[in-house]
Short mmCIF file of C-alpha atoms in Angstrom, two decimals:
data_model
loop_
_atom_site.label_atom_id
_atom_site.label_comp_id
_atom_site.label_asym_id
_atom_site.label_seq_id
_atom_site.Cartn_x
_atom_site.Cartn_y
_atom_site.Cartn_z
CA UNK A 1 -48.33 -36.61 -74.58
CA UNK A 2 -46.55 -39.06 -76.79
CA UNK A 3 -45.51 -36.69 -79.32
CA UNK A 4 -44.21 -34.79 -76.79
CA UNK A 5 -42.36 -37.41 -75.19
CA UNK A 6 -40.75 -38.05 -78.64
CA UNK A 7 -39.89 -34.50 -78.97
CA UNK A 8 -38.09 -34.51 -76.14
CA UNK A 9 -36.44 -37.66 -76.63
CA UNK A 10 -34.59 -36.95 -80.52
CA UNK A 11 -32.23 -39.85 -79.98
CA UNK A 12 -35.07 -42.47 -78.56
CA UNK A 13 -37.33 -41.39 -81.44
CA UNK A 14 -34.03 -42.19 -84.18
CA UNK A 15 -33.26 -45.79 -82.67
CA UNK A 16 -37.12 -46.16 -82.71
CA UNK A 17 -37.04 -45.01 -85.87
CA UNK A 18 -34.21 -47.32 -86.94
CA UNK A 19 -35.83 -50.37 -85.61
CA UNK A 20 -39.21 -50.01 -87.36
CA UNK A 21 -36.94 -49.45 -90.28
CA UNK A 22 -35.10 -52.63 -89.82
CA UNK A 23 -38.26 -54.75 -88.97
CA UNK A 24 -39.78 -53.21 -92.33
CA UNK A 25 -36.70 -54.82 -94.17
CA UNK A 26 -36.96 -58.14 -92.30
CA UNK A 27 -40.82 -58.54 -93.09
CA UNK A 28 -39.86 -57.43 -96.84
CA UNK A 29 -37.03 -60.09 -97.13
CA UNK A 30 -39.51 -62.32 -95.59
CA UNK A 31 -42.40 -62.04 -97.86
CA UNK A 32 -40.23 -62.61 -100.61
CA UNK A 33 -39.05 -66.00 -99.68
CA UNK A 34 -35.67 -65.18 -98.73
CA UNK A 35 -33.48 -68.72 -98.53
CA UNK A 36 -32.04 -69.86 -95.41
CA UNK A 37 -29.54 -72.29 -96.85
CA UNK A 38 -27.05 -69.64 -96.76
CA UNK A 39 -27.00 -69.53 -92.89
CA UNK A 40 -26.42 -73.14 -92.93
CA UNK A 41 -23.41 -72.95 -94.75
CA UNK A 42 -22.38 -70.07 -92.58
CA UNK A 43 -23.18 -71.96 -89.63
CA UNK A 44 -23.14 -75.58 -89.77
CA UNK A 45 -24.79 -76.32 -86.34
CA UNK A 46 -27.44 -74.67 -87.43
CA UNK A 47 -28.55 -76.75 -90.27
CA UNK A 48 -30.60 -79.48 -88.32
CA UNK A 49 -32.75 -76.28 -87.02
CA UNK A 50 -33.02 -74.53 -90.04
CA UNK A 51 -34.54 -78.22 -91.38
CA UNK A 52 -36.57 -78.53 -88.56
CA UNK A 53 -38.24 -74.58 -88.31
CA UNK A 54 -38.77 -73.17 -92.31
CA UNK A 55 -40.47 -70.39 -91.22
CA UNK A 56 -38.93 -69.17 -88.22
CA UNK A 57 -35.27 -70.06 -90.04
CA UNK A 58 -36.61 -67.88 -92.78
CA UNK A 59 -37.37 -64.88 -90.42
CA UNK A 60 -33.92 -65.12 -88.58
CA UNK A 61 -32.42 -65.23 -92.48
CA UNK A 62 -34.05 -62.55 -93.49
CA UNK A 63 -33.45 -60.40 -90.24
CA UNK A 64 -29.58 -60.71 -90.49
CA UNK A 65 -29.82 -59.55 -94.00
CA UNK A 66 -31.35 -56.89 -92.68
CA UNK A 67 -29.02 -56.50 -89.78
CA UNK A 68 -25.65 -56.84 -91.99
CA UNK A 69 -27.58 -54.20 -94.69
CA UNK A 70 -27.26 -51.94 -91.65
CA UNK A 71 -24.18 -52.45 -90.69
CA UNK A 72 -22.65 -51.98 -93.98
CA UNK A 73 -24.67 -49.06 -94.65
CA UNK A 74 -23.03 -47.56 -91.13
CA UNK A 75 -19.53 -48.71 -92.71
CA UNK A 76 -19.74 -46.67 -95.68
CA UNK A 77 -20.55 -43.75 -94.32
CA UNK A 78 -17.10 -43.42 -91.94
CA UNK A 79 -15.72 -43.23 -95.88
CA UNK A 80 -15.43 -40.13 -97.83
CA UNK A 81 -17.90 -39.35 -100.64
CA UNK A 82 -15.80 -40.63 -103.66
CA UNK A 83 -15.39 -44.06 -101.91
CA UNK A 84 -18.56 -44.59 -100.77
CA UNK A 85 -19.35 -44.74 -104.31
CA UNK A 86 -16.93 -46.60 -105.30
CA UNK A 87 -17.81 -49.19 -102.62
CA UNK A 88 -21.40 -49.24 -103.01
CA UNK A 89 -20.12 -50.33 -106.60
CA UNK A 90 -18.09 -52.54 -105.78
CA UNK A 91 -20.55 -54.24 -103.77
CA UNK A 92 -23.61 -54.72 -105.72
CA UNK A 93 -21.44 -55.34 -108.62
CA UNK A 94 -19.72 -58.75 -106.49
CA UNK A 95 -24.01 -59.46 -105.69
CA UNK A 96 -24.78 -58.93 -109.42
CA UNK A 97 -21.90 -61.53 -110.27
CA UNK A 98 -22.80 -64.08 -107.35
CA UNK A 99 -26.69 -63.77 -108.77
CA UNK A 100 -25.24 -64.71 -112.12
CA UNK A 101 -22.95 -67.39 -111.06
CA UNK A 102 -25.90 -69.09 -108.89
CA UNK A 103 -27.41 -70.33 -112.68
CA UNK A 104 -24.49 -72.74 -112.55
CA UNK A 105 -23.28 -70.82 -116.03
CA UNK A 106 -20.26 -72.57 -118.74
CA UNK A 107 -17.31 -69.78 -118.60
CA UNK A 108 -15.61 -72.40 -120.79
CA UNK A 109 -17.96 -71.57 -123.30
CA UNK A 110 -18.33 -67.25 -122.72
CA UNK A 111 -14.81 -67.68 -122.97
CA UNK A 112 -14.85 -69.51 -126.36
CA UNK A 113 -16.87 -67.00 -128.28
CA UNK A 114 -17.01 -63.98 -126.48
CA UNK A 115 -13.84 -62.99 -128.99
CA UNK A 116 -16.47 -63.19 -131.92
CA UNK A 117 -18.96 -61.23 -130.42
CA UNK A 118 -16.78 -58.27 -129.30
CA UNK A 119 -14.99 -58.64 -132.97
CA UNK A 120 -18.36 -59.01 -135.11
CA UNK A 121 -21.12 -57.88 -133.26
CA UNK A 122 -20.35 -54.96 -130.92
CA UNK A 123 -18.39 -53.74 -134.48
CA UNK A 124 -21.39 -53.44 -136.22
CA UNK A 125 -23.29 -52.88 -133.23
CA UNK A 126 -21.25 -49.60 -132.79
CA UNK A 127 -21.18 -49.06 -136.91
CA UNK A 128 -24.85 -49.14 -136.67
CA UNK A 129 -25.60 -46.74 -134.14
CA UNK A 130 -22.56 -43.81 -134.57
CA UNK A 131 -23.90 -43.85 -138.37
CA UNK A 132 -27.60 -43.39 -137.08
CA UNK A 133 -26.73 -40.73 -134.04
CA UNK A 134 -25.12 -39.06 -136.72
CA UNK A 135 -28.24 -38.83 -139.04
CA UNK A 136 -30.31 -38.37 -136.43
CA UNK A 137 -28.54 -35.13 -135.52
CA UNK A 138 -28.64 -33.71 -138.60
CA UNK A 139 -32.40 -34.91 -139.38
CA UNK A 140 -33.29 -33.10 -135.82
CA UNK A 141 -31.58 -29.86 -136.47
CA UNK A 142 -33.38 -29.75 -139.71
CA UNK A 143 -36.61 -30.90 -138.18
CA UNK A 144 -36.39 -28.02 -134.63
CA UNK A 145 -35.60 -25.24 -137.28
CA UNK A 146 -38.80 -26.16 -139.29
CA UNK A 147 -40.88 -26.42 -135.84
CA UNK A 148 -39.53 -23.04 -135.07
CA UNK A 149 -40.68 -21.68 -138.16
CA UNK A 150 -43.49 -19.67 -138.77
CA UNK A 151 -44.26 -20.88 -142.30
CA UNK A 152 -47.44 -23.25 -141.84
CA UNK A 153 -46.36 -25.88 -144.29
CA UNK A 154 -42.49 -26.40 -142.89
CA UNK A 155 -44.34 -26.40 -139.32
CA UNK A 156 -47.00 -28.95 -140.28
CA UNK A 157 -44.27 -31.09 -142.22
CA UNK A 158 -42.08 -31.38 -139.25
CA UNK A 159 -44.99 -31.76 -136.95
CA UNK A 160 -46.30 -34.53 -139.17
CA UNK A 161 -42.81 -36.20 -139.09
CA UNK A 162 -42.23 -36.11 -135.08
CA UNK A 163 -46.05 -37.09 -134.19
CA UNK A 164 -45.48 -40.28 -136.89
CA UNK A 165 -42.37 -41.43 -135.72
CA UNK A 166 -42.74 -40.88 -131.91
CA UNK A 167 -45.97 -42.66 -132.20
CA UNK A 168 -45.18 -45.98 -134.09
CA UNK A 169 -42.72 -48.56 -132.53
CA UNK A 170 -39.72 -48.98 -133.53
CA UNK A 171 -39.37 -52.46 -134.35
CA UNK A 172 -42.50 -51.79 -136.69
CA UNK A 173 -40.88 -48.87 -138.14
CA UNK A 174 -38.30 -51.64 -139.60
CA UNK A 175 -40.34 -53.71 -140.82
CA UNK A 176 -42.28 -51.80 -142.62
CA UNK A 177 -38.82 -49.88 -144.24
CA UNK A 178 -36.81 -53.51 -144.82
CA UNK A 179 -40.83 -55.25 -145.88
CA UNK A 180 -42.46 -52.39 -147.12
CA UNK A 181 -40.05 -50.63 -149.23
CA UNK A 182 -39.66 -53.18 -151.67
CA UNK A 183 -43.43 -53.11 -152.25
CA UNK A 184 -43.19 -50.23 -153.89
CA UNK A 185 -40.04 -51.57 -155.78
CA UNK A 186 -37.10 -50.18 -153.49
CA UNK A 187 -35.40 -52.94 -152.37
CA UNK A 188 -33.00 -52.07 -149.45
CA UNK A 189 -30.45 -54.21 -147.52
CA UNK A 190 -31.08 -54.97 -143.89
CA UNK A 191 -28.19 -52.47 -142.02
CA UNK A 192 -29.26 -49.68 -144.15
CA UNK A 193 -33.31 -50.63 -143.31
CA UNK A 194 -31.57 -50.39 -139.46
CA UNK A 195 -29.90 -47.22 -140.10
CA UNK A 196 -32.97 -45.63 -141.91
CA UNK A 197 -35.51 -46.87 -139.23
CA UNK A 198 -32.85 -45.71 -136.34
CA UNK A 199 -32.12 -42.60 -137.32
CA UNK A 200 -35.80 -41.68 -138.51
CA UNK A 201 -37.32 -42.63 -135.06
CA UNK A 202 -34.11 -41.25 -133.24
CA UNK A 203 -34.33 -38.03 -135.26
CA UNK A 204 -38.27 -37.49 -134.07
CA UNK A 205 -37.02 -37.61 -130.41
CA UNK A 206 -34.06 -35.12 -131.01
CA UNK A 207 -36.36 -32.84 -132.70
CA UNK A 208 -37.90 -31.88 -129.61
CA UNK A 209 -34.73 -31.91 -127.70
CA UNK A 210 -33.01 -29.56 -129.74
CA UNK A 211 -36.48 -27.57 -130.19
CA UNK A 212 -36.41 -26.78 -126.31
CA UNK A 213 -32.52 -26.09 -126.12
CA UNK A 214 -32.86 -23.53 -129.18
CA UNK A 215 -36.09 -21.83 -127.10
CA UNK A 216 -34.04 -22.02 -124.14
CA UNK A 217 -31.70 -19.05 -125.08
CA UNK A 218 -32.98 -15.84 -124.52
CA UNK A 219 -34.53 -13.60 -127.23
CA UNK A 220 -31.85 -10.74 -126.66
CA UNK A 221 -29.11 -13.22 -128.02
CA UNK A 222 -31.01 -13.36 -130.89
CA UNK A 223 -31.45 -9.56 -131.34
CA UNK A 224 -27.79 -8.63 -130.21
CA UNK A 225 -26.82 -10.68 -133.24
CA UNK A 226 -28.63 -8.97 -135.59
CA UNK A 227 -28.01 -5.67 -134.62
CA UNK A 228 -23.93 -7.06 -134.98
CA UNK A 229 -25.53 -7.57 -138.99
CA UNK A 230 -25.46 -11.37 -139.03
CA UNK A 231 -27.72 -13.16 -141.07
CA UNK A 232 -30.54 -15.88 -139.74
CA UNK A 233 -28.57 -18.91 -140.64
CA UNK A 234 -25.17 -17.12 -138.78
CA UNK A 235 -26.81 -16.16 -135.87
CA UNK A 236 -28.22 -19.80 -135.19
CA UNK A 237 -24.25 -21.33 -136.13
CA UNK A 238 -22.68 -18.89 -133.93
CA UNK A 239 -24.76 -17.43 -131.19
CA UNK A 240 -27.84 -19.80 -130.45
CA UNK A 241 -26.66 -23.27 -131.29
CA UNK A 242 -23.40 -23.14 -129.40
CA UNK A 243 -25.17 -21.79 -126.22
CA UNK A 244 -27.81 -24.14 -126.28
CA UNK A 245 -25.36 -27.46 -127.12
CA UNK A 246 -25.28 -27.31 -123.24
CA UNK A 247 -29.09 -27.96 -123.12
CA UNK A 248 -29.11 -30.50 -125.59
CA UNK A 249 -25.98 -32.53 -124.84
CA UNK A 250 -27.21 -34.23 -121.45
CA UNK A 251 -30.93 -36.03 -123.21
CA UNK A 252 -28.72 -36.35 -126.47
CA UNK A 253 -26.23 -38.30 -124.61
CA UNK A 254 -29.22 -40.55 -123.22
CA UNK A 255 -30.48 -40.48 -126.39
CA UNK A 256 -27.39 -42.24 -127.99
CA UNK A 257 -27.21 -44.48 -125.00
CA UNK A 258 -30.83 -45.69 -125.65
CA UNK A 259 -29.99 -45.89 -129.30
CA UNK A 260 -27.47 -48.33 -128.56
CA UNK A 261 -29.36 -50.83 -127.20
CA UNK A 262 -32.02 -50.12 -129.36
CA UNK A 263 -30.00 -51.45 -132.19
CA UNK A 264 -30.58 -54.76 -131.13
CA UNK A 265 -34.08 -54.88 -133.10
CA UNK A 266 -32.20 -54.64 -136.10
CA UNK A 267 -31.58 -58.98 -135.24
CA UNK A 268 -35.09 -58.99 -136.40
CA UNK A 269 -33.64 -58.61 -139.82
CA UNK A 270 -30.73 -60.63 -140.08
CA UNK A 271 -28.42 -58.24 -139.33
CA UNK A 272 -25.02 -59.74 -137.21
CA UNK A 273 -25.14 -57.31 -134.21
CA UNK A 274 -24.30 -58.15 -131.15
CA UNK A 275 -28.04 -59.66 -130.09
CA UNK A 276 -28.30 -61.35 -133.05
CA UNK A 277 -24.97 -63.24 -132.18
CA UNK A 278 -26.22 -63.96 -128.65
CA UNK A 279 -29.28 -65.90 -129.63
CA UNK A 280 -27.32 -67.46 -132.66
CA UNK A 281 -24.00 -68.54 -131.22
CA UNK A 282 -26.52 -69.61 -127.99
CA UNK A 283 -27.98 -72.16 -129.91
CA UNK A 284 -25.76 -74.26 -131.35
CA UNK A 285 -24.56 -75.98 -127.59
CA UNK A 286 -27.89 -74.95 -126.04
CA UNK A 287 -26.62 -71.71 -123.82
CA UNK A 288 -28.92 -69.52 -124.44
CA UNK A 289 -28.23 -67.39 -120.92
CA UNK A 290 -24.28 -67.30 -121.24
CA UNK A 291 -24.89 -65.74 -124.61
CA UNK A 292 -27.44 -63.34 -123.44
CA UNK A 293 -25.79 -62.66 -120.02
CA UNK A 294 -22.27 -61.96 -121.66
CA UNK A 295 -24.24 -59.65 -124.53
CA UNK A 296 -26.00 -57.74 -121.57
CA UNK A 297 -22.56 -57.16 -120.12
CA UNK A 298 -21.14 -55.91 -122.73
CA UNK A 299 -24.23 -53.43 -123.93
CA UNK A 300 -23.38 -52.16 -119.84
CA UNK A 301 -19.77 -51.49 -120.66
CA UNK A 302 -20.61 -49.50 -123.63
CA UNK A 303 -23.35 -47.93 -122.39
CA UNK A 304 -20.48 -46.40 -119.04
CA UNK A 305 -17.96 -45.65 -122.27
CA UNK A 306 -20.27 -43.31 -123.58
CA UNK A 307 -21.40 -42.29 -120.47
CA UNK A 308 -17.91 -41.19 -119.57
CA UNK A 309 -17.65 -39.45 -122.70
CA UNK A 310 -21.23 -38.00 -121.80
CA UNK A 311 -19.99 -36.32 -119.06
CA UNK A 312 -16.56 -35.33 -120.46
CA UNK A 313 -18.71 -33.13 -123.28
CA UNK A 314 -20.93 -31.95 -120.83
CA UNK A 315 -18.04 -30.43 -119.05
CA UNK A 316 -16.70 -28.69 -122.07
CA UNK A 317 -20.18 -27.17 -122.98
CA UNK A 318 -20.77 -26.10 -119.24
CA UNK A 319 -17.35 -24.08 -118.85
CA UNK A 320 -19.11 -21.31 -119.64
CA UNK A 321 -21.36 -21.81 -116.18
CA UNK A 322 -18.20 -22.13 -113.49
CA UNK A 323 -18.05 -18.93 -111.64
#
């Protein structure tokens, strides 16, 4: 009977809907201790009350977050697509920035050596990795051929190489190149013992990637080309490889992305990237979370640069696709 009801009812069943929905947000903002202080600056004749009633100030707190969630989510969508984006980032971006400014930071002091961070350490931070995506490229082209082969030894070589690498963490894949190596009398400076340990693990990942987009082109491209009377190693540079770049491009990209910000274990070393400067320059007037907030910003803006550029090479790859 009461399904039926509700059946017959679509638009009683939605606000029904819609208030469960909202009382699910309220209890959720509850539980997690949402401040009323904020209503009391909103509205001042409400302090005394809010002093007076903890618990039920919390619950009306947390149920007009909930109501002006919904009422902002209701705005955005009279926008078209593009700006509901764009105002969905502009929003939680201005939270993001009032969460940040609640910790009572010194912009003085972001402001004083941000100029040697973005000079020195994104620099080398950005040295480091484009020298290491590049190996890494190379060192997984080299390793998907030799998984795709059918001699035992190249196989079990590469298959050795991806299962070692994959398997041991990276920050104690540098030190054991920058402490290890010398053991055995190579003695190797720290960026290179970065690049090395990078590019090595990097490489392992990107074997596999560029394994599956190779396998992802279809047999007859392979056979087409050598009926045409192209060799093995011209068939791959002309036919396969330049089909399956649009496979490998998109987890590449994240790839070089994760790489990125995986170049900040290389401050285990001594090396001056751009964590290394955040915990350094940090120290010396005891702001340890400008340092490390204004480094996380700026790993975010490189990491949408070369997203953008991501999605520009994606585009070029998938012409082939637009019908």
């Amino acid at each position: 009977m009461i399904r039926a009801l509700l059946l017959n009812n679509p638009e009683a069943m939605r606000r029904g809907g819609l208030a469960v929905l909202l009382s699910l947000i309220t209890l959720l903002f509850y539980a997690m201790g949402i401040s009323s202080a904020w209503l009391g600056k909103l509205v001042p004749s409400l302090a005394d009350w809010l002093t007076e009633s903890p618990n039920m100030a919390r619950f009306v707190a947390s149920a007009a977050i909930a109501l002006i969630f919904y009422v902002n989510w209701k705005l955005l969508r009279l926008l078209p697509r593009m700006w509901q984006t764009v105002g969905v980032w502009i929003e939680l971006f201005s939270l993001l920035m009032l969460f940040f400014y609640s910790f009572n930071l010194s912009f003085s002091f972001i402001a004083k050596k941000i100029g040697f961070m973005i000079s020195q350490g994104v620099v080398t931070t950005l040295y480091i990795s484009a020298i290491s995506i590049a190996i890494a490229t190379v060192i997984a082209l080299i390793g998907a051929i030799a998984k795709l082969s059918k001699n035992g030894v190249i196989y079990g070589l590469a298959a050795f190489y991806t299962s070692l690498f994959r398997g041991l963490p990276l920050l104690m894949q540098i030190y054991i190149i920058y402490l290890g190596l010398p053991q055995v009398g190579y003695v190797i400076g720290a960026i290179p013992a970065g690049i090395m340990a990078l590019s090595l693990c990097y490489g392992a990942y990107m074997t596999e990637i560029f394994r599956a987009g190779i396998e992802s082109i279809p047999r007859g491209q392979t056979e087409g080309a050598t009926a045409l009377g192209l060799s093995p190693s011209q068939t791959m540079g002309l036919v396969i490889l330049p089909q399956a770049m649009r496979v490998i491009i998109p987890p590449t990209g994240n790839q070089f992305i994760a790489m990125l910000k995986d170049s900040s274990l290389v401050s285990v070393v001594g090396v001056w990237e751009l964590m290394y400067l955040a915990r350094t320059l940090g120290q010396t007037e005891f702001r340890h979370f400008e340092m490390l907030i204004t480094a996380s910003m700026i790993y975010w803006a490189l990491s949408i640069g070369l997203e953008l550029l991501q999605s520009r090479i994606e585009k070029r790859f998938g012409k082939s696709n637009v019908r």
